[in-house]
Every structure is written in C-alpha cells, then in structure tokens.
PDB file of C-alpha atoms in Angstrom:
ATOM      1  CA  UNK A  13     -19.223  14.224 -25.619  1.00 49.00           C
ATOM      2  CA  UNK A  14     -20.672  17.367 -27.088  1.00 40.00           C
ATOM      3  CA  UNK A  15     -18.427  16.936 -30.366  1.00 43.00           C
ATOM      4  CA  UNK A  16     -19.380  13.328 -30.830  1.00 44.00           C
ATOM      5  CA  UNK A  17     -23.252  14.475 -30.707  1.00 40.00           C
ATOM      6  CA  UNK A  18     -22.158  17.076 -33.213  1.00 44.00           C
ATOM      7  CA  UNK A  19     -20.560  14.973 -35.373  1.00 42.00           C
ATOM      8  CA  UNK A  20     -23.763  11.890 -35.014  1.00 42.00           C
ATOM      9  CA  UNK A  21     -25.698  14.972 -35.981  1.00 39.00           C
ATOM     10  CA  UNK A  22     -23.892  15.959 -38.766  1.00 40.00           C
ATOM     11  CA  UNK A  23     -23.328  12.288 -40.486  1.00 43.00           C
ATOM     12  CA  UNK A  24     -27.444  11.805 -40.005  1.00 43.00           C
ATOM     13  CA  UNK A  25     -27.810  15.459 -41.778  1.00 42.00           C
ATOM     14  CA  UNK A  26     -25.221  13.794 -44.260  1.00 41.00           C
ATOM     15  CA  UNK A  27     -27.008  10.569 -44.757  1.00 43.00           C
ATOM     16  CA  UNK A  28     -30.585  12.378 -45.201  1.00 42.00           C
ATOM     17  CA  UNK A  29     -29.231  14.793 -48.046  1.00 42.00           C
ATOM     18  CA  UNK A  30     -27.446  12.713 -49.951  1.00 46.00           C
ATOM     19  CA  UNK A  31     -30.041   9.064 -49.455  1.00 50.00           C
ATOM     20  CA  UNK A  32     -31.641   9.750 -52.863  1.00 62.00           C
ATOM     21  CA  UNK A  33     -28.503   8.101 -54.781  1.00 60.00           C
ATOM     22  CA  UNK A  34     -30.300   5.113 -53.992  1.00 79.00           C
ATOM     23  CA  UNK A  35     -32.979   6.051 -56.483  1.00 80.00           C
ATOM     24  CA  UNK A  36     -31.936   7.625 -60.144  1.00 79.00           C
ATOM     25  CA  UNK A  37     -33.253  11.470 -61.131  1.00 81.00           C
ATOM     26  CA  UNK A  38     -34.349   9.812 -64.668  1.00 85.00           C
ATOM     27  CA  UNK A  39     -36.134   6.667 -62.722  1.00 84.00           C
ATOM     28  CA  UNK A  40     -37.930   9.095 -60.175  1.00 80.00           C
ATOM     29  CA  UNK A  41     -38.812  11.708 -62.811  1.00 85.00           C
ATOM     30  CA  UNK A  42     -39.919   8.625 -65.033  1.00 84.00           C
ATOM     31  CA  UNK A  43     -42.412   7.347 -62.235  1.00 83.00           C
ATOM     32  CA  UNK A  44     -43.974  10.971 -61.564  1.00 84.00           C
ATOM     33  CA  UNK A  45     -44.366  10.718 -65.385  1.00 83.00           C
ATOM     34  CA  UNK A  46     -46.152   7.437 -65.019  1.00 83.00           C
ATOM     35  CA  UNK A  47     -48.881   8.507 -62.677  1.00 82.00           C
ATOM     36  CA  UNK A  48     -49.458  12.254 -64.409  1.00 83.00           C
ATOM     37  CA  UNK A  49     -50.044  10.688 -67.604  1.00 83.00           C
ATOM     38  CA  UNK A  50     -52.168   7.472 -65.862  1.00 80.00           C
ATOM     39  CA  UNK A  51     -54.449  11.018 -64.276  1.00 79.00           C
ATOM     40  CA  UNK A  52     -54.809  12.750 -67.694  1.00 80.00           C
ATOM     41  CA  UNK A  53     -56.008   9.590 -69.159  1.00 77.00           C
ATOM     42  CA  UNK A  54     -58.968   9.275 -67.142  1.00 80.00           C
ATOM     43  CA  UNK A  55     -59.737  12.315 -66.091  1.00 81.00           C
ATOM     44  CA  UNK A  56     -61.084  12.997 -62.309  1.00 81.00           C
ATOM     45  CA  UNK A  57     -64.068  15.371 -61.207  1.00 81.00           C
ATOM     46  CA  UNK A  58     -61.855  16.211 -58.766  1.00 85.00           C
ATOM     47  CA  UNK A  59     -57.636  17.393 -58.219  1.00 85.00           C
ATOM     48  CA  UNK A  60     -56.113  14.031 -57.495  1.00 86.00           C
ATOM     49  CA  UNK A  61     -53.312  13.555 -54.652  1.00 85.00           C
ATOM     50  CA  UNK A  62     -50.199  11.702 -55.052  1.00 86.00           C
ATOM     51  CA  UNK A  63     -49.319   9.585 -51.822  1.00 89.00           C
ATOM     52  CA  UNK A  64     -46.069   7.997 -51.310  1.00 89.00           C
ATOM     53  CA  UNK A  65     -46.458   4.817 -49.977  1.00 89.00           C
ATOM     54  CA  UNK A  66     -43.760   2.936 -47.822  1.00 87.00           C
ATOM     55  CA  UNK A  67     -42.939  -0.573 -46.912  1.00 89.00           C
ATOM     56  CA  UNK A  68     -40.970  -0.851 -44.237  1.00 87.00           C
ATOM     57  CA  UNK A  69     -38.206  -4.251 -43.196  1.00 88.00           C
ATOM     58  CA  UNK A  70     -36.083  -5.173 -40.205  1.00 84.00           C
ATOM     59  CA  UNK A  71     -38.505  -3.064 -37.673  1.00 82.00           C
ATOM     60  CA  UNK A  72     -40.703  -4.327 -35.280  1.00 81.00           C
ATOM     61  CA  UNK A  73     -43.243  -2.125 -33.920  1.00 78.00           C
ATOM     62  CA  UNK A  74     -43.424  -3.994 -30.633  1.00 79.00           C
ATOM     63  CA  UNK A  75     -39.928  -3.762 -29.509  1.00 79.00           C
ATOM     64  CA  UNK A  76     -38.404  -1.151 -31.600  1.00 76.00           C
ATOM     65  CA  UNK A  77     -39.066   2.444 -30.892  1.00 77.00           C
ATOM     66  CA  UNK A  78     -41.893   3.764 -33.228  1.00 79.00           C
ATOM     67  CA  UNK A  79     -40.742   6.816 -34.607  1.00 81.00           C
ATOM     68  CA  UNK A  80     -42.634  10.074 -35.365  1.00 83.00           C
ATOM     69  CA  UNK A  81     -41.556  13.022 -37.599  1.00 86.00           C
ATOM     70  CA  UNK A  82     -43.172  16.518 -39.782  1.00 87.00           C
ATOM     71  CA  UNK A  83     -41.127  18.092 -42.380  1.00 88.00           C
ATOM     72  CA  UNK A  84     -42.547  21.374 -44.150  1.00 89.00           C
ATOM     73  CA  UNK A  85     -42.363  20.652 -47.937  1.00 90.00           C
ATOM     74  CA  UNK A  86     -41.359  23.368 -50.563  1.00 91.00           C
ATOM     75  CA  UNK A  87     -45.363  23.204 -52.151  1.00 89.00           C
ATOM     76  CA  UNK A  88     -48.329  22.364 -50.616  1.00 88.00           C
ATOM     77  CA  UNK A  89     -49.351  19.172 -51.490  1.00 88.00           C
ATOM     78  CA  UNK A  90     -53.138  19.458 -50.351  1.00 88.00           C
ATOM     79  CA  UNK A  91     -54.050  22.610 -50.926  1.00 87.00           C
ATOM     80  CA  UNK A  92     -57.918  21.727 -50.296  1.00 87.00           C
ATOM     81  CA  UNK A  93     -56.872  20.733 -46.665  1.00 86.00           C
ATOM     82  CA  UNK A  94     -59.431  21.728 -44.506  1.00 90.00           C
ATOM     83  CA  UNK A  95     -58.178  23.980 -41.073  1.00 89.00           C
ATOM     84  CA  UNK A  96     -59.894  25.214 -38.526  1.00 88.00           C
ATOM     85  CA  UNK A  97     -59.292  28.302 -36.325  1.00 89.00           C
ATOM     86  CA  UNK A  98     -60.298  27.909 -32.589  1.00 87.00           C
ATOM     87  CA  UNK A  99     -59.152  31.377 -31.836  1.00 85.00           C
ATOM     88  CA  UNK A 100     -59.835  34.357 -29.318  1.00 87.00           C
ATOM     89  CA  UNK A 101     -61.816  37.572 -30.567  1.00 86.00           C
ATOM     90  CA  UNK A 102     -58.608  38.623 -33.478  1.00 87.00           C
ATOM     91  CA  UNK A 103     -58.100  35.867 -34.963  1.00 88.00           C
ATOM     92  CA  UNK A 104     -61.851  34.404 -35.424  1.00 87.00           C
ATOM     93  CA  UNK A 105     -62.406  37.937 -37.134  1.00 87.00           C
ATOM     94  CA  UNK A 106     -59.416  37.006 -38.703  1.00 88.00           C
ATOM     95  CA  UNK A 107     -60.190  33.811 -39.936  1.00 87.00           C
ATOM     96  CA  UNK A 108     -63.889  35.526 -41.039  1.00 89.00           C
ATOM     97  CA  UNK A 109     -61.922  37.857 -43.384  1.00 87.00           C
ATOM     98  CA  UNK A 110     -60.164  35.038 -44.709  1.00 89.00           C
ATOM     99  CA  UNK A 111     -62.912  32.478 -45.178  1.00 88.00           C
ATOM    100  CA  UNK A 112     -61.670  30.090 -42.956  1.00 88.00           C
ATOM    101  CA  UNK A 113     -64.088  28.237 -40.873  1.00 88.00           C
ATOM    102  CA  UNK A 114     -64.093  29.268 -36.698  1.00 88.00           C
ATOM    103  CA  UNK A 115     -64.999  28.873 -33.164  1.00 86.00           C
ATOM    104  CA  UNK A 116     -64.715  30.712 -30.174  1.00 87.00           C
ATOM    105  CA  UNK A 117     -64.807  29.712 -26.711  1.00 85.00           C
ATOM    106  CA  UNK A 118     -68.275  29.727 -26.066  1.00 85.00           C
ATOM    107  CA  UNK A 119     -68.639  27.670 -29.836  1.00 84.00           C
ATOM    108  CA  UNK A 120     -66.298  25.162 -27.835  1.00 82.00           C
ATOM    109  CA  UNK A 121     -68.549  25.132 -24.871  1.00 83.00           C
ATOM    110  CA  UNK A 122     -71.674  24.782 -26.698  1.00 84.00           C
ATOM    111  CA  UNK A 123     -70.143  20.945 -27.460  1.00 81.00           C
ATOM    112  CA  UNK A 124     -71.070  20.260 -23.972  1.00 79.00           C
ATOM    113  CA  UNK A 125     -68.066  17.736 -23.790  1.00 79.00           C
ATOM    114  CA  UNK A 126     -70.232  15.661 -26.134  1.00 81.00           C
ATOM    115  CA  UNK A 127     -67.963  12.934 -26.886  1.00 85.00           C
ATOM    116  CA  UNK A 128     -69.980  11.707 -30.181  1.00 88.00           C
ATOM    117  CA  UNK A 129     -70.139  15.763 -31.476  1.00 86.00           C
ATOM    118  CA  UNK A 130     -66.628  16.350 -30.454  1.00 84.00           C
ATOM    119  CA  UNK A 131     -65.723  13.030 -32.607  1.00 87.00           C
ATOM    120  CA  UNK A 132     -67.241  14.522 -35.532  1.00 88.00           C
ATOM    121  CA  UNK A 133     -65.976  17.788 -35.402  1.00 86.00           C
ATOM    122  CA  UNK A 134     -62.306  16.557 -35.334  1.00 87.00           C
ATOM    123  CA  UNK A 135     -63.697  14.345 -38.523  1.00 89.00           C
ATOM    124  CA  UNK A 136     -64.523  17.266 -40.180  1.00 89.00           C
ATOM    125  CA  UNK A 137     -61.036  18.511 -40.558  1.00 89.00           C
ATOM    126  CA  UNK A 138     -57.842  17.773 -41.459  1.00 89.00           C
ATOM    127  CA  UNK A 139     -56.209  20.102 -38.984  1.00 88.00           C
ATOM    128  CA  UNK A 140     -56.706  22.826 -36.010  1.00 88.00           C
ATOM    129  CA  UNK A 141     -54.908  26.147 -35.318  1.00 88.00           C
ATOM    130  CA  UNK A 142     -55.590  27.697 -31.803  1.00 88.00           C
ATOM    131  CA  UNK A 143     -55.004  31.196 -29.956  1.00 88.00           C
ATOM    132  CA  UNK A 144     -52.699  31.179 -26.835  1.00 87.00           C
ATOM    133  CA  UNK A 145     -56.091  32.003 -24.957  1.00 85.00           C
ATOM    134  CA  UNK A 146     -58.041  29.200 -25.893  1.00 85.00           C
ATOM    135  CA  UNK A 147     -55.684  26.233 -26.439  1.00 85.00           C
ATOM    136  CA  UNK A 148     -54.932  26.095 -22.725  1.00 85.00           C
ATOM    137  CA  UNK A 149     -58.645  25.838 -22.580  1.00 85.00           C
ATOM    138  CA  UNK A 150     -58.986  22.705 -24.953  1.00 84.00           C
ATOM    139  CA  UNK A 151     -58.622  19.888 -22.737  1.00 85.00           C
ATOM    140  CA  UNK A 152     -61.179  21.185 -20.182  1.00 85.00           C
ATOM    141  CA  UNK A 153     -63.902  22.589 -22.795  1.00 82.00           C
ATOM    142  CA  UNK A 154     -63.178  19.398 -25.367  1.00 82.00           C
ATOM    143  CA  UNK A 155     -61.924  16.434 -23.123  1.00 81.00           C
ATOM    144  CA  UNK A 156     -59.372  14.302 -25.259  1.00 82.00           C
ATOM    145  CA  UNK A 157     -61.455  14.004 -28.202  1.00 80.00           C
ATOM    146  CA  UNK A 158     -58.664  16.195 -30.199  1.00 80.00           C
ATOM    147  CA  UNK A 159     -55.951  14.637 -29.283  1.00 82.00           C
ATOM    148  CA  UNK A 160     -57.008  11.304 -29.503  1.00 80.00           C
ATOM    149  CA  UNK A 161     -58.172  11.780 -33.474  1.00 80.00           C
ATOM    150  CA  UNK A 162     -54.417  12.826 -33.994  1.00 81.00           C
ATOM    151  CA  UNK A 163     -55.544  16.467 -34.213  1.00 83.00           C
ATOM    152  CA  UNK A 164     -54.399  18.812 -30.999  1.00 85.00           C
ATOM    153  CA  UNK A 165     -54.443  22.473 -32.401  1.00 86.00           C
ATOM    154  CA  UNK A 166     -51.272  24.418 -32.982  1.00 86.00           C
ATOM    155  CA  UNK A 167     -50.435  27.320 -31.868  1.00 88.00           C
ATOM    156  CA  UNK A 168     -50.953  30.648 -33.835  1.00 86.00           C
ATOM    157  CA  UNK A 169     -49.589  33.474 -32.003  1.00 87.00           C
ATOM    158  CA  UNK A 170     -51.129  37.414 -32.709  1.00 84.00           C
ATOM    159  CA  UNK A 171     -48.087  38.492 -34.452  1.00 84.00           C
ATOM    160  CA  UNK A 172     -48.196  35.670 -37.191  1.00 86.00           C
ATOM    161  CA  UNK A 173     -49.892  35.569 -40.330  1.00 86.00           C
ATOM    162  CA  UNK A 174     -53.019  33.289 -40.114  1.00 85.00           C
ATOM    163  CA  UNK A 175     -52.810  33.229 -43.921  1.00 87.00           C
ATOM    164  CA  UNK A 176     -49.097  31.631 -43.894  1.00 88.00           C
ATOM    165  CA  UNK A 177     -49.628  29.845 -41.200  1.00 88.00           C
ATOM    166  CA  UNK A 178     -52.452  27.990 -42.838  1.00 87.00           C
ATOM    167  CA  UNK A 179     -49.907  26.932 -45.947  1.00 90.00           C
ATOM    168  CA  UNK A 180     -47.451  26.029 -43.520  1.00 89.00           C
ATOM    169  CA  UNK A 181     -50.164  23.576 -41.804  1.00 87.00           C
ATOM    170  CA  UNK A 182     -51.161  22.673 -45.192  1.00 90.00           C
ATOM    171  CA  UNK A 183     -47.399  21.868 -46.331  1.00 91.00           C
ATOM    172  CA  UNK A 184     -46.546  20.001 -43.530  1.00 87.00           C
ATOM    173  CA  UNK A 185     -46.611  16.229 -43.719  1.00 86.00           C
ATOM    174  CA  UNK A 186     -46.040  13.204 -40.483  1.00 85.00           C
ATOM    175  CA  UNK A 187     -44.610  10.199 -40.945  1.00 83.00           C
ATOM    176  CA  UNK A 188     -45.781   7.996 -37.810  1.00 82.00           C
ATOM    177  CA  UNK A 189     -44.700   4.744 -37.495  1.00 81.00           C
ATOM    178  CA  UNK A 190     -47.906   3.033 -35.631  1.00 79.00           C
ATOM    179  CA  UNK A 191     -48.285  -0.823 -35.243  1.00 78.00           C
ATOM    180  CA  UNK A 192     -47.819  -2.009 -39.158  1.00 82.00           C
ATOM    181  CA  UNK A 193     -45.013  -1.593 -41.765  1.00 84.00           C
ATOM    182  CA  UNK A 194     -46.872   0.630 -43.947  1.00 85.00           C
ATOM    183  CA  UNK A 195     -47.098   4.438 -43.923  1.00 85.00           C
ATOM    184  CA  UNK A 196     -48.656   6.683 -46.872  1.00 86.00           C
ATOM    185  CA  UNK A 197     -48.354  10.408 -46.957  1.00 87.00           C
ATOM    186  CA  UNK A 198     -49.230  12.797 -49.236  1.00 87.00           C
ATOM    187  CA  UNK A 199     -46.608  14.110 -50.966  1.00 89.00           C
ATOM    188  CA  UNK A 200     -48.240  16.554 -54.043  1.00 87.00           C
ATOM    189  CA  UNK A 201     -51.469  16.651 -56.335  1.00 87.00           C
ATOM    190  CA  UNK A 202     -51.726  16.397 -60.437  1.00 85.00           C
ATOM    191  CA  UNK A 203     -51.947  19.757 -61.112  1.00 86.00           C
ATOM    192  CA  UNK A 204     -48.773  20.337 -59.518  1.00 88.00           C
ATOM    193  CA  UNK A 205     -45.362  20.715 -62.388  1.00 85.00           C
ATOM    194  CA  UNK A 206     -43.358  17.413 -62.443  1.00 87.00           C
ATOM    195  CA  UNK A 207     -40.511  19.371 -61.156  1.00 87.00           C
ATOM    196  CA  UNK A 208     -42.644  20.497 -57.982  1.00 90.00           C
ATOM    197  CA  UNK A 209     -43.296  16.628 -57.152  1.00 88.00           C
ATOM    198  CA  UNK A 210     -39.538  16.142 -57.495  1.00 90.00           C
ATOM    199  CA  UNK A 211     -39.037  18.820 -54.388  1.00 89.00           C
ATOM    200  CA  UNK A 212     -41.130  17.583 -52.449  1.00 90.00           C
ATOM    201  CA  UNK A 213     -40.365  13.673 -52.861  1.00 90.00           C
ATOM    202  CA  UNK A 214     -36.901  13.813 -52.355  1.00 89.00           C
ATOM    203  CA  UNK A 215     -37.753  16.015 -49.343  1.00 89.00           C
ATOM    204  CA  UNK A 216     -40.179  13.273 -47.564  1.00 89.00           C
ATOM    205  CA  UNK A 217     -37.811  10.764 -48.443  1.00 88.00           C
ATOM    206  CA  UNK A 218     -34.562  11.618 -47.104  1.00 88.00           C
ATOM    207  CA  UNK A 219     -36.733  13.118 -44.139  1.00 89.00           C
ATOM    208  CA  UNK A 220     -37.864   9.332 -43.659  1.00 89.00           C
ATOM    209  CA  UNK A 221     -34.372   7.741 -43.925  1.00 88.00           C
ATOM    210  CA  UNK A 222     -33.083   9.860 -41.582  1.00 87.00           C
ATOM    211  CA  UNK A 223     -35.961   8.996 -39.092  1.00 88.00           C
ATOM    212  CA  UNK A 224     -35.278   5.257 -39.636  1.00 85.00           C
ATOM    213  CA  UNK A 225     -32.970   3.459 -37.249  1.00 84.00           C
ATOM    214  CA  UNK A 226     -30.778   1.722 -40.386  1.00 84.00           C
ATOM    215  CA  UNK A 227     -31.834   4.352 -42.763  1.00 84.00           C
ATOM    216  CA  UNK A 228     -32.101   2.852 -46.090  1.00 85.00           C
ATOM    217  CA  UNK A 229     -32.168  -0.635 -44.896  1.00 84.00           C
ATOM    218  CA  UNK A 230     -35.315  -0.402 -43.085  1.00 84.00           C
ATOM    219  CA  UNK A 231     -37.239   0.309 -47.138  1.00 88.00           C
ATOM    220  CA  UNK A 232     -38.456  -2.629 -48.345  1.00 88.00           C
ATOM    221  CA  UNK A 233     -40.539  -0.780 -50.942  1.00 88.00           C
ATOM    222  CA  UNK A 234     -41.239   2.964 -52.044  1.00 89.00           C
ATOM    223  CA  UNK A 235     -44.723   3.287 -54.296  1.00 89.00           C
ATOM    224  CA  UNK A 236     -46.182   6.590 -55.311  1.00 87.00           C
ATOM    225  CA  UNK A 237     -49.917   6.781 -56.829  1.00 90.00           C
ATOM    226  CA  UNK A 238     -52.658   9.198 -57.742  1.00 85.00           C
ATOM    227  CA  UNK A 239     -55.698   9.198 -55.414  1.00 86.00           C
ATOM    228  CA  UNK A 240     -57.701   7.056 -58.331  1.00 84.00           C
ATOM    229  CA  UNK A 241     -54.500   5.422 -60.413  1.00 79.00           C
ATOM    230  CA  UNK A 242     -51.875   2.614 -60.104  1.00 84.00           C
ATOM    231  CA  UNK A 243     -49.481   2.459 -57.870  1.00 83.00           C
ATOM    232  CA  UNK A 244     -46.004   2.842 -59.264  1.00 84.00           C
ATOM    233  CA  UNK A 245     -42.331   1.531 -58.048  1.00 88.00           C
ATOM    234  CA  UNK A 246     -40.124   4.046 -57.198  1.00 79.00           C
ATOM    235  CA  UNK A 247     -37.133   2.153 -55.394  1.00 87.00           C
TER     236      UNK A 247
END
C-alpha cells in the first residue's frame, strides 16, 4: 500500500516537473516578450502585474472536487502587497521598526465585532500575519469576518523573521477552484527580468497541472496579461 502511494506520489511529482513540454521555451519566452513590450509602449503611472489566466475543460464544479493549492514562487510577484501584523507586544514593535502596518489586541477589540468595520479592514489588505497569542483570539474578538473575505492570518512565530516572512506571504500565490472555469493569479510585475517571469510561470503552472484531476487535459486555455495590456496565448 505504502509503496503504491509512494510511487502515485512520485509519477504526480513527475508529471508536475516535466508538464511544461506542452508549451515551447521560445513560445513562452516569446509571449512574456509580447506583454513587456505591449507595457513599455504605453507607459503606466504605476508597476503593472502580470496575471496568468486559466480556462479550465472536463471539470464540473458541482460534482467534481474543487481543488485548492499555494506554491511559494522564486520572486515576488507583488511586491506592493499590502500585510498586516495582528501581533502581541514583539512583533507590533516589530512590525513598527519595519513600517508595516499593526494591531494589537485591544486595536482588535476596539472593532466591537462590527461586522461592516471588520469587512473593511479585511478590504484593506491583501493578507494578515498573526502572533500565537492573538490568533487564537481572532474568531472571538473578529467573528468570521476574516475568514470569510479569504483572509485568516498566518502564523508568525517569535523566532521567525517578520521581514522574510512578509516576502514569503508576498511570494505565495492560491489557485482555488470556486464555482466557474476561470482562475487568474498573479504570477510577476513589468519591472521584473524576462527570465524572472520564466521561474515563476513554469512554477504556477506545473503547480496547477499537478492539482488538476487529468492534469493537462483539464487546460482549455493559458493567457498571461499586464494589469492594463492584452491578453496573450500561451498554450
């Protein structure tokens, strides 16, 4: 039993490392090209980001089992991801020295279970980091107001670095199959080196063959795109 778990494991491992054949180095490296160049051309006020965007076939969110994954990518694709620290006494001072925005408990409290405040709170960021202490304490001093935006804190723990903890927040992605065949995550920005957006495409997208149930048969269509640009065909 054990070795035919192994060796499931393994071939899935397999299939996710070597899934990009389906799509040529020259053709992806073309396509990055594509949407750097469409970004220089009209330049933005702002650093655009490039989003992968996935069509999915053959699945049916009703009866099929929706499927949820994060992968850690080599570079951060967003580094102006907003995070905040809900942290004890340490690592608000912490997060002070840093510049990152914080609350304590009593911050929390001061929410008053609020539902509408709460609601725009977890709007204001893209993610949460908690101390042990205090993320015991979220469901009772928030409600479900975190968890229901898609946001529940992770945990930061005294002996880790709030500072690489932050990138690793900020280079993590999710693919989430919810009740549609699309998905679009973030995958890198324009200022990033083509070979950077390389990394961290082939990265997502053997990550999301290996989450699918017939791995490259479930793609219908693979798109990436700058925040303000055209969407171009990768596979």
């Amino acid at each position: 039993r054990t070795e035919e778990k192994n060796a499931r494991t393994c071939a899935r491992g397999a299939r996710a490392t070597g899934s990009m054949a389906k799509i040529a180095n020259a053709h992806l490296r073309s396509c990055i090209q594509q949407v750097l160049e469409g970004s220089e051309e009209k330049k933005r006020e702002f650093l655009e980001t490039i989003e992968l965007q996935i069509g999915l076939k053959n699945y049916d969110p009703q009866k099929d089992k929706r499927f949820a994954g994060n992968i850690k990518l080599p570079h951060i694709p967003r580094p102006k991801m907003r995070v905040c620290v809900l942290g004890d006494a340490f690592h608000c001072e912490k997060a002070g020295s840093l510049g990152l925005d914080h609350k304590n408990a009593d911050g929390l409290k001061n929410f008053n279970k609020n539902k509408k405040l709460i609601k725009k709170f977890a709007k204001k960021y893209h993610a949460f980091l908690a101390s042990e202490s205090l993320i015991k304490q979220i469901p009772r001093l928030l409600g479900p107001g975190l968890n229901k935006a898609g946001k529940f804190p992770t945990l930061v723990q005294q002996q880790e670095d709030l500072s690489n903890k932050v990138d690793e927040i900020k280079a993590t992605i999710k693919f989430q199959l919810k009740k549609v065949l699309c998905l679009n995550v973030a995958v890198g920005h324009c200022g990033m080196s083509e070979s950077e957006i390389v990394d961290n495409l082939k990265l997502s997208i053997n990550f999301l063959v290996s989450l699918l149930k017939k791995n490259w048969q479930n793609i219908k269509v693979l798109y990436i795109k700058s925040t303000m640009g055209k969407p171009v065909r990768l596979y």
